[in-house]
Amino acid sequence: MQRLLSTLLAAAVISAAPLAACAAEPVTDANGILRFAYGDAAAPTINCAPFFVCDITLEPGESIQNVAVGDSVRWILSPATSGNAGDTPHILIKPTDVNLTTNLIVTTNRRSYSLNLHSVKTNPMLHVGFYYPQNLAQAFPTPAPSPSPSPVADAAVTAASLDFRYVATGERKILPAHAFNDGKHTYLQFAAQLSQMPIVLEVGPNGDQLINYRVKDTTTYVIDGVPDRVALVVGSGKGQERATIWRKV
């Protein structure tokens, strides 16, 4: 199977260069929420401003157990909920002045969040949330070993199921070397191990949306389903790097 895949991958025509080192950058979803990757090595920094409320949204179904802020005098925190069942917790934050820095620890029934808070004059992060790569990875359980089919039967089934009809444009540094699908998942394979991890988003009529995916063997993105168009994104704002991969119908 592995030898057959290697042969098929050699026919792909998308080229790429190795990526530069950087932690995962936050991404803005279709609802305007700036989402950080939960579990990143560095605690995210949330910029807030006086006279504005910063809204930190947690995962639906989470229950806040404890909240601790380093400076409880100059930072005002309030709890809130949303959703029809009120099952999405929020933490509302307001600094009383600019150039204040502190930290925030939030524990829930599912995980613990560690955040840095900084007060600025302009451009506060008004709506912040998280996405959870661990949850995405758990959506792809490792299958139980099965008897190896004969090489002839394996080649016939696999060759018929793989679709390499993909085109890519955008930032060359974050283009995959190969792109294909097997009818159930889409695979983006890079030529070398990634040190800078782009975010994968589905590109739809309403803009970019989060999509389930995981990284396998450090060089392959496995995307749930067969979306027509996806984007690889590194960074945000003016410095954002972006590549788009779409399936030819």
mmCIF file of C-alpha atoms in Angstrom, residues 74-200:
data_model
loop_
_atom_site.group_PDB
_atom_site.id
_atom_site.type_symbol
_atom_site.label_atom_id
_atom_site.label_comp_id
_atom_site.label_asym_id
_atom_site.label_seq_id
_atom_site.Cartn_x
_atom_site.Cartn_y
_atom_site.Cartn_z
ATOM 1 C CA ARG A 74 -7.545 47.400 37.606
ATOM 2 C CA TRP A 75 -9.102 44.596 35.563
ATOM 3 C CA ILE A 76 -12.876 44.036 35.780
ATOM 4 C CA LEU A 77 -14.142 40.517 34.959
ATOM 5 C CA SER A 78 -17.755 39.344 34.621
ATOM 6 C CA PRO A 79 -19.231 35.953 33.661
ATOM 7 C CA ALA A 80 -21.854 35.535 30.931
ATOM 8 C CA THR A 81 -23.494 32.787 28.887
ATOM 9 C CA SER A 82 -25.052 32.463 25.445
ATOM 10 C CA GLY A 83 -26.959 29.906 23.376
ATOM 11 C CA ASN A 84 -30.513 28.656 23.600
ATOM 12 C CA ALA A 85 -29.616 26.483 26.577
ATOM 13 C CA GLY A 86 -27.145 28.982 28.012
ATOM 14 C CA ASP A 87 -24.402 26.368 27.653
ATOM 15 C CA THR A 88 -21.695 28.550 26.076
ATOM 16 C CA PRO A 89 -19.667 30.340 28.775
ATOM 17 C CA HIS A 90 -18.130 33.778 28.285
ATOM 18 C CA ILE A 91 -15.752 35.928 30.319
ATOM 19 C CA LEU A 92 -16.188 39.680 29.840
ATOM 20 C CA ILE A 93 -13.078 41.766 30.527
ATOM 21 C CA LYS A 94 -12.493 45.535 30.910
ATOM 22 C CA PRO A 95 -9.254 47.260 31.938
ATOM 23 C CA THR A 96 -9.493 50.547 33.806
ATOM 24 C CA ASP A 97 -6.428 52.119 32.137
ATOM 25 C CA VAL A 98 -3.945 51.615 29.297
ATOM 26 C CA ASN A 99 -0.513 49.954 29.502
ATOM 27 C CA LEU A 100 -1.654 47.422 32.091
ATOM 28 C CA THR A 101 -0.419 43.842 31.973
ATOM 29 C CA THR A 102 -1.540 40.838 34.004
ATOM 30 C CA ASN A 103 -2.416 37.189 33.572
ATOM 31 C CA LEU A 104 -5.652 35.223 33.730
ATOM 32 C CA ILE A 105 -6.224 31.576 34.674
ATOM 33 C CA VAL A 106 -9.568 29.916 33.912
ATOM 34 C CA THR A 107 -10.347 26.330 34.886
ATOM 35 C CA THR A 108 -13.363 24.456 33.533
ATOM 36 C CA ASN A 109 -14.756 20.934 33.692
ATOM 37 C CA ARG A 110 -12.712 20.138 30.539
ATOM 38 C CA ARG A 111 -9.424 22.049 30.637
ATOM 39 C CA SER A 112 -7.408 24.935 32.055
ATOM 40 C CA TYR A 113 -6.752 28.176 30.151
ATOM 41 C CA SER A 114 -3.735 30.414 30.755
ATOM 42 C CA LEU A 115 -3.912 33.886 29.169
ATOM 43 C CA ASN A 116 -1.964 37.127 29.234
ATOM 44 C CA LEU A 117 -3.955 40.372 29.343
ATOM 45 C CA HIS A 118 -2.666 43.688 28.023
ATOM 46 C CA SER A 119 -4.477 47.030 27.818
ATOM 47 C CA VAL A 120 -4.032 49.207 24.734
ATOM 48 C CA LYS A 121 -5.370 52.523 23.450
ATOM 49 C CA THR A 122 -6.646 51.273 20.096
ATOM 50 C CA ASN A 123 -7.496 48.080 18.216
ATOM 51 C CA PRO A 124 -8.661 45.879 21.108
ATOM 52 C CA MET A 125 -9.552 42.232 20.510
ATOM 53 C CA LEU A 126 -13.276 42.491 21.151
ATOM 54 C CA HIS A 127 -14.250 38.865 20.548
ATOM 55 C CA VAL A 128 -11.806 36.053 21.276
ATOM 56 C CA GLY A 129 -12.224 32.283 21.329
ATOM 57 C CA PHE A 130 -10.326 29.051 20.803
ATOM 58 C CA TYR A 131 -10.175 26.091 18.512
ATOM 59 C CA TYR A 132 -9.098 22.703 19.805
ATOM 60 C CA PRO A 133 -6.656 20.679 17.658
ATOM 61 C CA GLN A 134 -6.841 17.787 20.144
ATOM 62 C CA ASN A 135 -10.572 17.428 19.479
ATOM 63 C CA LEU A 136 -9.949 17.362 15.742
ATOM 64 C CA ALA A 137 -7.315 14.655 16.108
ATOM 65 C CA GLN A 138 -9.657 12.506 18.195
ATOM 66 C CA ALA A 139 -12.138 12.539 15.320
ATOM 67 C CA PHE A 140 -9.723 10.258 13.459
ATOM 68 C CA PRO A 141 -9.227 7.160 15.646
ATOM 69 C CA THR A 142 -6.475 4.751 14.634
ATOM 70 C CA PRO A 143 -8.142 1.811 12.844
ATOM 71 C CA ALA A 144 -7.571 -1.730 14.030
ATOM 72 C CA PRO A 145 -5.073 -3.747 11.999
ATOM 73 C CA SER A 146 -6.626 -5.714 9.163
ATOM 74 C CA PRO A 147 -5.274 -8.469 6.958
ATOM 75 C CA SER A 148 -3.165 -7.109 4.103
ATOM 76 C CA PRO A 149 -4.904 -7.555 0.764
ATOM 77 C CA SER A 150 -3.067 -8.950 -2.191
ATOM 78 C CA PRO A 151 -1.005 -6.370 -4.135
ATOM 79 C CA VAL A 152 -3.178 -6.737 -7.222
ATOM 80 C CA ALA A 153 -6.473 -6.187 -5.404
ATOM 81 C CA ASP A 154 -4.993 -3.339 -3.338
ATOM 82 C CA ALA A 155 -3.736 -1.545 -6.436
ATOM 83 C CA ALA A 156 -7.056 -1.844 -8.236
ATOM 84 C CA VAL A 157 -9.125 -0.443 -5.364
ATOM 85 C CA THR A 158 -6.724 2.355 -4.417
ATOM 86 C CA ALA A 159 -6.058 3.574 -7.920
ATOM 87 C CA ALA A 160 -9.781 3.906 -8.512
ATOM 88 C CA SER A 161 -10.455 5.782 -5.268
ATOM 89 C CA LEU A 162 -7.690 8.438 -5.270
ATOM 90 C CA ASP A 163 -8.396 11.762 -6.973
ATOM 91 C CA PHE A 164 -5.420 14.023 -7.773
ATOM 92 C CA ARG A 165 -7.364 16.690 -9.679
ATOM 93 C CA TYR A 166 -6.272 19.679 -7.603
ATOM 94 C CA VAL A 167 -4.898 23.124 -8.418
ATOM 95 C CA ALA A 168 -3.105 25.453 -5.987
ATOM 96 C CA THR A 169 -2.213 29.145 -5.986
ATOM 97 C CA GLY A 170 -0.865 31.622 -3.463
ATOM 98 C CA GLU A 171 2.132 31.824 -1.147
ATOM 99 C CA ARG A 172 4.626 29.257 -2.436
ATOM 100 C CA LYS A 173 6.176 28.709 0.992
ATOM 101 C CA ILE A 174 2.987 27.101 2.311
ATOM 102 C CA LEU A 175 1.887 25.128 -0.745
ATOM 103 C CA PRO A 176 1.717 21.362 -0.265
ATOM 104 C CA ALA A 177 3.748 19.083 -2.494
ATOM 105 C CA HIS A 178 0.742 16.862 -3.231
ATOM 106 C CA ALA A 179 -3.043 17.083 -2.831
ATOM 107 C CA PHE A 180 -5.562 14.259 -3.322
ATOM 108 C CA ASN A 181 -8.670 12.668 -1.812
ATOM 109 C CA ASP A 182 -9.994 9.141 -1.377
ATOM 110 C CA GLY A 183 -13.670 10.110 -1.408
ATOM 111 C CA LYS A 184 -13.845 10.413 2.391
ATOM 112 C CA HIS A 185 -10.836 12.544 3.334
ATOM 113 C CA THR A 186 -8.632 15.103 1.622
ATOM 114 C CA TYR A 187 -4.858 14.821 2.013
ATOM 115 C CA LEU A 188 -2.325 17.644 1.762
ATOM 116 C CA GLN A 189 1.203 16.271 1.817
ATOM 117 C CA PHE A 190 4.267 18.479 2.306
ATOM 118 C CA ALA A 191 7.731 17.728 1.016
ATOM 119 C CA ALA A 192 9.332 18.074 4.450
ATOM 120 C CA GLN A 193 8.369 18.159 8.116
ATOM 121 C CA LEU A 194 6.499 21.363 8.944
ATOM 122 C CA SER A 195 8.026 23.728 11.451
ATOM 123 C CA GLN A 196 5.493 26.469 10.714
ATOM 124 C CA MET A 197 1.964 25.129 10.942
ATOM 125 C CA PRO A 198 -0.610 26.847 8.710
ATOM 126 C CA ILE A 199 -4.268 26.756 9.664
ATOM 127 C CA VAL A 200 -6.601 24.934 7.275
#
